[in-house]
Structures are given as structure tokens and as C-alpha cells.
Coordinates of C-alpha atoms in Angstrom, one line a residue:
Chain A
D1 CA -0.1 0.1 0.0
S2 CA 1.8 3.0 -1.3
G3 CA -0.3 5.4 1.1
V4 CA -1.8 7.3 -2.0
T5 CA -5.3 6.9 -1.9
Q6 CA -7.8 8.1 -5.4
T7 CA -11.6 7.1 -5.5
P8 CA -13.6 6.4 -6.7
K9 CA -12.2 3.0 -8.5
H10 CA -14.3 3.3 -11.0
L11 CA -16.8 5.8 -12.2
I12 CA -19.0 4.8 -15.5
T13 CA -20.2 7.8 -17.3
A14 CA -22.3 8.8 -20.4
T15 CA -20.6 12.0 -23.3
G16 CA -20.8 15.0 -22.6
Q17 CA -21.1 14.6 -18.2
R18 CA -19.1 15.9 -15.4
V19 CA -17.2 13.4 -12.9
T20 CA -14.8 14.7 -10.0
L21 CA -11.6 12.4 -8.9
R22 CA -10.3 12.5 -5.5
C23 CA -6.5 11.9 -4.7
S24 CA -5.1 12.1 -1.3
P25 CA -1.6 11.9 -1.2
R26 CA 0.5 10.3 1.3
S27 CA 1.4 11.1 4.0
G28 CA 3.4 14.9 4.4
D29 CA 3.7 14.2 0.8
L30 CA 3.1 18.2 -0.6
S31 CA 3.2 17.4 -4.3
V32 CA 0.1 15.3 -6.4
Y33 CA 0.4 14.2 -9.0
W34 CA -2.5 13.2 -12.1
Y35 CA -1.1 11.1 -14.7
Q36 CA -3.5 9.1 -17.7
Q37 CA -3.0 6.0 -18.6
S38 CA -4.8 4.9 -21.5
L39 CA -3.8 0.8 -23.9
D40 CA -1.8 3.8 -27.2
Q41 CA -0.8 6.3 -24.8
G42 CA 1.0 4.9 -21.4
L43 CA 0.7 6.8 -19.0
Q44 CA 0.4 10.9 -19.5
F45 CA 1.9 13.6 -17.1
L46 CA -1.4 16.3 -16.7
I47 CA -0.1 18.0 -14.2
Q48 CA 1.6 18.5 -10.8
Y49 CA 0.6 21.1 -7.9
Y50 CA 2.7 21.8 -5.3
N51 CA 1.5 22.7 -1.5
G52 CA -1.9 24.1 -3.1
E53 CA 0.0 26.4 -6.2
E54 CA 0.4 24.8 -9.1
R55 CA 3.4 24.1 -10.9
A56 CA 3.7 21.5 -13.3
K57 CA 1.5 21.4 -16.6
G58 CA 1.6 18.4 -19.3
N59 CA -0.6 17.6 -22.4
I60 CA -3.8 18.0 -20.0
L61 CA -6.8 19.5 -22.2
E62 CA -8.3 22.6 -21.9
R63 CA -12.0 20.3 -20.4
F64 CA -9.9 19.5 -17.5
S65 CA -8.8 21.0 -14.2
A66 CA -7.4 20.5 -11.1
Q67 CA -7.0 22.2 -7.9
Q68 CA -4.8 21.3 -4.8
F69 CA -6.7 22.3 -1.5
P70 CA -4.9 23.2 1.6
D71 CA -5.5 19.4 3.5
L72 CA -3.6 18.8 0.3
H73 CA -6.0 16.9 -0.8
S74 CA -6.6 17.5 -5.2
E75 CA -8.9 16.9 -7.4
L76 CA -8.9 16.3 -10.8
N77 CA -12.1 18.0 -13.0
L78 CA -12.9 16.1 -16.6
S79 CA -15.7 17.3 -18.0
S80 CA -17.8 17.5 -21.9
L81 CA -16.7 13.7 -21.8
E82 CA -16.1 12.1 -24.8
L83 CA -15.4 8.3 -25.3
G84 CA -11.7 8.6 -25.8
D85 CA -11.8 9.9 -22.3
S86 CA -11.8 6.3 -20.8
A87 CA -8.9 5.4 -19.7
L88 CA -7.3 4.8 -15.4
Y89 CA -6.7 8.0 -13.5
F90 CA -3.8 7.8 -11.3
C91 CA -3.1 10.5 -8.6
A92 CA 1.1 9.8 -7.3
S93 CA 2.6 11.4 -4.4
S94 CA 6.1 13.2 -2.9
V95 CA 7.7 14.1 -0.5
V96 CA 9.4 17.1 -1.5
D97 CA 9.0 18.8 -5.8
Q98 CA 9.8 16.8 -8.3
A99 CA 12.4 18.9 -9.6
L100 CA 14.5 17.5 -6.5
G101 CA 14.5 14.5 -7.2
S102 CA 12.7 12.2 -4.8
P103 CA 10.5 9.5 -6.7
L104 CA 6.7 9.3 -6.7
H105 CA 4.4 7.4 -4.8
F106 CA 1.0 6.1 -6.8
G107 CA -2.1 5.7 -6.2
N108 CA -4.4 2.7 -7.0
G109 CA -6.6 5.3 -9.9
T110 CA -9.7 5.5 -10.9
R111 CA -10.8 3.4 -13.7
L112 CA -12.5 5.9 -16.1
T113 CA -15.6 4.2 -18.1
V114 CA -17.6 6.4 -20.8
T115 CA -20.0 4.9 -22.6
Chain B
E1 CA 10.5 17.0 -27.6
D2 CA 11.6 15.0 -24.0
K3 CA 11.4 10.8 -24.8
V4 CA 11.1 8.0 -23.0
V5 CA 11.8 4.5 -25.3
Q6 CA 11.5 0.9 -24.0
S7 CA 12.1 -2.3 -25.2
P8 CA 11.5 -5.0 -26.0
L9 CA 7.6 -4.0 -26.0
S10 CA 6.5 -7.3 -24.4
L11 CA 8.9 -10.7 -23.5
V12 CA 8.0 -14.4 -22.2
V13 CA 10.2 -16.3 -20.3
H14 CA 11.1 -19.6 -18.4
E15 CA 11.2 -19.4 -14.3
G16 CA 15.1 -18.9 -13.8
D17 CA 15.7 -17.2 -17.0
T18 CA 18.0 -13.5 -16.5
V19 CA 16.6 -10.5 -18.1
T20 CA 17.5 -7.3 -19.7
L21 CA 15.3 -4.8 -19.7
N22 CA 16.3 -1.4 -21.8
C23 CA 15.6 2.5 -21.9
S24 CA 17.1 5.1 -23.6
Y25 CA 15.6 8.4 -23.6
E26 CA 16.5 12.1 -24.7
V27 CA 15.8 15.1 -22.3
T28 CA 17.3 18.0 -21.4
N29 CA 18.7 18.7 -18.3
F30 CA 18.2 15.7 -17.2
R31 CA 18.0 15.1 -13.4
S32 CA 17.9 11.2 -12.4
L33 CA 15.6 8.0 -14.2
L34 CA 13.3 5.8 -12.5
W35 CA 12.2 2.4 -12.7
Y36 CA 8.6 1.4 -11.4
K37 CA 7.2 -2.3 -11.8
Q38 CA 3.4 -2.2 -12.6
E39 CA 0.7 -5.3 -11.6
K40 CA -2.4 -4.7 -11.8
K41 CA -2.7 -1.7 -10.1
A42 CA -0.5 1.5 -9.5
P43 CA 2.6 1.3 -10.3
T44 CA 5.4 0.4 -7.2
F45 CA 8.4 2.1 -6.8
L46 CA 12.1 0.4 -7.9
F47 CA 14.9 2.0 -8.3
M48 CA 15.6 5.8 -9.2
L49 CA 19.3 6.2 -10.7
T50 CA 21.0 9.4 -10.9
S51 CA 24.6 9.0 -11.8
S52 CA 26.6 7.1 -14.5
G53 CA 27.8 3.1 -13.5
I54 CA 26.5 3.2 -10.5
E55 CA 23.9 -0.2 -9.7
K56 CA 21.2 -0.1 -7.6
K57 CA 20.9 -3.1 -6.6
S58 CA 17.4 -5.0 -4.7
G59 CA 17.5 -8.6 -4.3
R60 CA 17.3 -10.4 -7.7
L61 CA 16.7 -7.2 -10.0
S62 CA 19.1 -4.8 -10.2
S63 CA 19.3 -1.1 -12.6
I64 CA 22.6 0.6 -14.4
L65 CA 22.4 4.3 -15.5
D66 CA 24.2 5.4 -18.8
K67 CA 24.3 9.3 -18.0
K68 CA 26.7 9.8 -21.6
E69 CA 24.7 6.2 -23.7
L70 CA 21.6 7.8 -22.7
F71 CA 20.3 5.2 -21.3
S72 CA 19.4 2.0 -18.3
I73 CA 18.7 -1.5 -18.7
L74 CA 16.9 -3.8 -15.6
N75 CA 18.8 -6.7 -15.1
I76 CA 16.2 -9.4 -13.3
T77 CA 18.2 -12.7 -12.8
A78 CA 16.2 -16.3 -12.1
T79 CA 12.5 -15.5 -12.8
Q80 CA 9.5 -16.1 -10.7
T81 CA 6.3 -16.0 -11.7
G82 CA 5.6 -13.4 -9.6
D83 CA 8.2 -11.1 -12.1
S84 CA 5.4 -11.6 -14.5
A85 CA 4.7 -7.1 -14.9
V86 CA 4.5 -4.5 -17.0
Y87 CA 8.3 -2.5 -16.3
L88 CA 8.4 0.9 -17.2
C89 CA 10.8 3.6 -17.7
A90 CA 10.7 7.1 -16.4
V91 CA 12.8 10.8 -16.7
R92 CA 12.5 13.5 -14.5
S93 CA 13.7 17.2 -16.4
S94 CA 15.1 19.4 -14.0
N95 CA 13.6 22.4 -16.6
T96 CA 10.4 21.2 -16.6
G97 CA 10.2 18.8 -13.5
K98 CA 7.7 16.8 -15.2
L99 CA 8.1 12.9 -15.0
I100 CA 8.2 11.3 -18.2
F101 CA 6.8 7.8 -18.9
G102 CA 8.0 4.9 -22.5
Q103 CA 5.7 2.3 -22.7
G104 CA 6.7 -0.1 -20.9
T105 CA 7.9 -3.8 -21.2
T106 CA 5.4 -5.9 -20.5
L107 CA 7.2 -9.5 -19.4
Q108 CA 5.4 -12.7 -18.9
V109 CA 7.2 -15.1 -16.6
K110 CA 6.3 -18.9 -17.1
P111 CA 6.4 -21.7 -14.6

């Protein structure tokens, strides 16, 4: 158990809908990262937060947004969902800012299915 | 554009065999290279490498980095069925800080 908690584990929704994925980092970790994993794309970096502030952005769609709250948990919001958004969404956390070199610890992911 | 390429994409071996997984990368301002093992759910951390030529070892797994040739290898000796998984290589750039993953190598170890 990595100590990173993601909810829900599974989510099935229809195209055009909006969903929120939640992540609680390991105790003491200040950085939270979101990744999308689909069969044909591998693990794709979406966005990183450090102590409440956005730190780095990957290929995150404009329909997607995230935030990190004062208690350090994070939420990833996905709107106007399309079939292609179906994927496993991972949250990871680390002790310090990613650039300083600490490993990421991953949660078990949220499997999103858009029908 | 930063990228990480792993090879082979898949591998089938028998218990007791030794395997070598490869990871090559192109990244500006390299900071570190990490290996993860992914079974059914979350990737689990194996190694982090920052310096060339220094082998990291954990039981039957070992890894080494070559920063001149821009690659790393992950060795697994005396493989067991429990080693069956996807092995992911990721590289961190100190420019952006983000961790870029390769496609992964799917290893299947048969009894």
C-alpha cells in the first residue's frame, strides 16, 4: 500500500457529463501529480501541484482542470466527457517538488469508462 | 521533445531465466531515471538512478544508468512467475520537473 488514496475506484458515465476524481496524498507529501493511462498512450502526465500551487502542466486538455486544497488533497475535474477520455487516472505524491528528485508513489487509480 | 523509449515492448521467458529490459531517453537537463513495476494497479517504485555507472540492486533486480549513451537497463535474474508485470521507465528533467514515462515492457514469466 503506497499510502496514496484515490476515489472512486471505478466510474461509468455518459458522454458530455462531468466527473470529479479525488486523491489524498501520503502523509507528509506536499506534491500531487495526475497521470492518465490508456492502452495506446501509456502513462501521460497531466498536471502537478505543490503545496496548493500548480507547478507543472503536461498535455492536459482544456476540458480538464485540477486543484490542490489546503489539506493537500487534490481533485481532478473532467468535463464534456468524450469516449476517448476512458482511461485509468492515477494520482501520485512525493515529499518535495519533483525537480528535486524524490520518487513518486502512486495510488491505485480511478478507472473511468465513458459510454 | 523529451521522450523515453523502452524495449522490448513485450517478453516471454521461463522461470529461472535472466532478463534485461532497456530504456533509452532524450531529455533536456536530465535529473534522474526511475524504474517502476506495474501489476494490476498502481506502479510501484523500484529504483531511482542519478549517476552513471553505479549499480542499484534489490534482491534479484538490479539497474544501471549510462548518462553518456542515454540509456538504462533493468536486470532480473532467476525470474519467478511473480515477476510478471509491466516494467516502466521514467525520466525526470530538472527543467520541467515532470516525470516522462516510456511505453513499458510487458514481462511474462511462465512456470
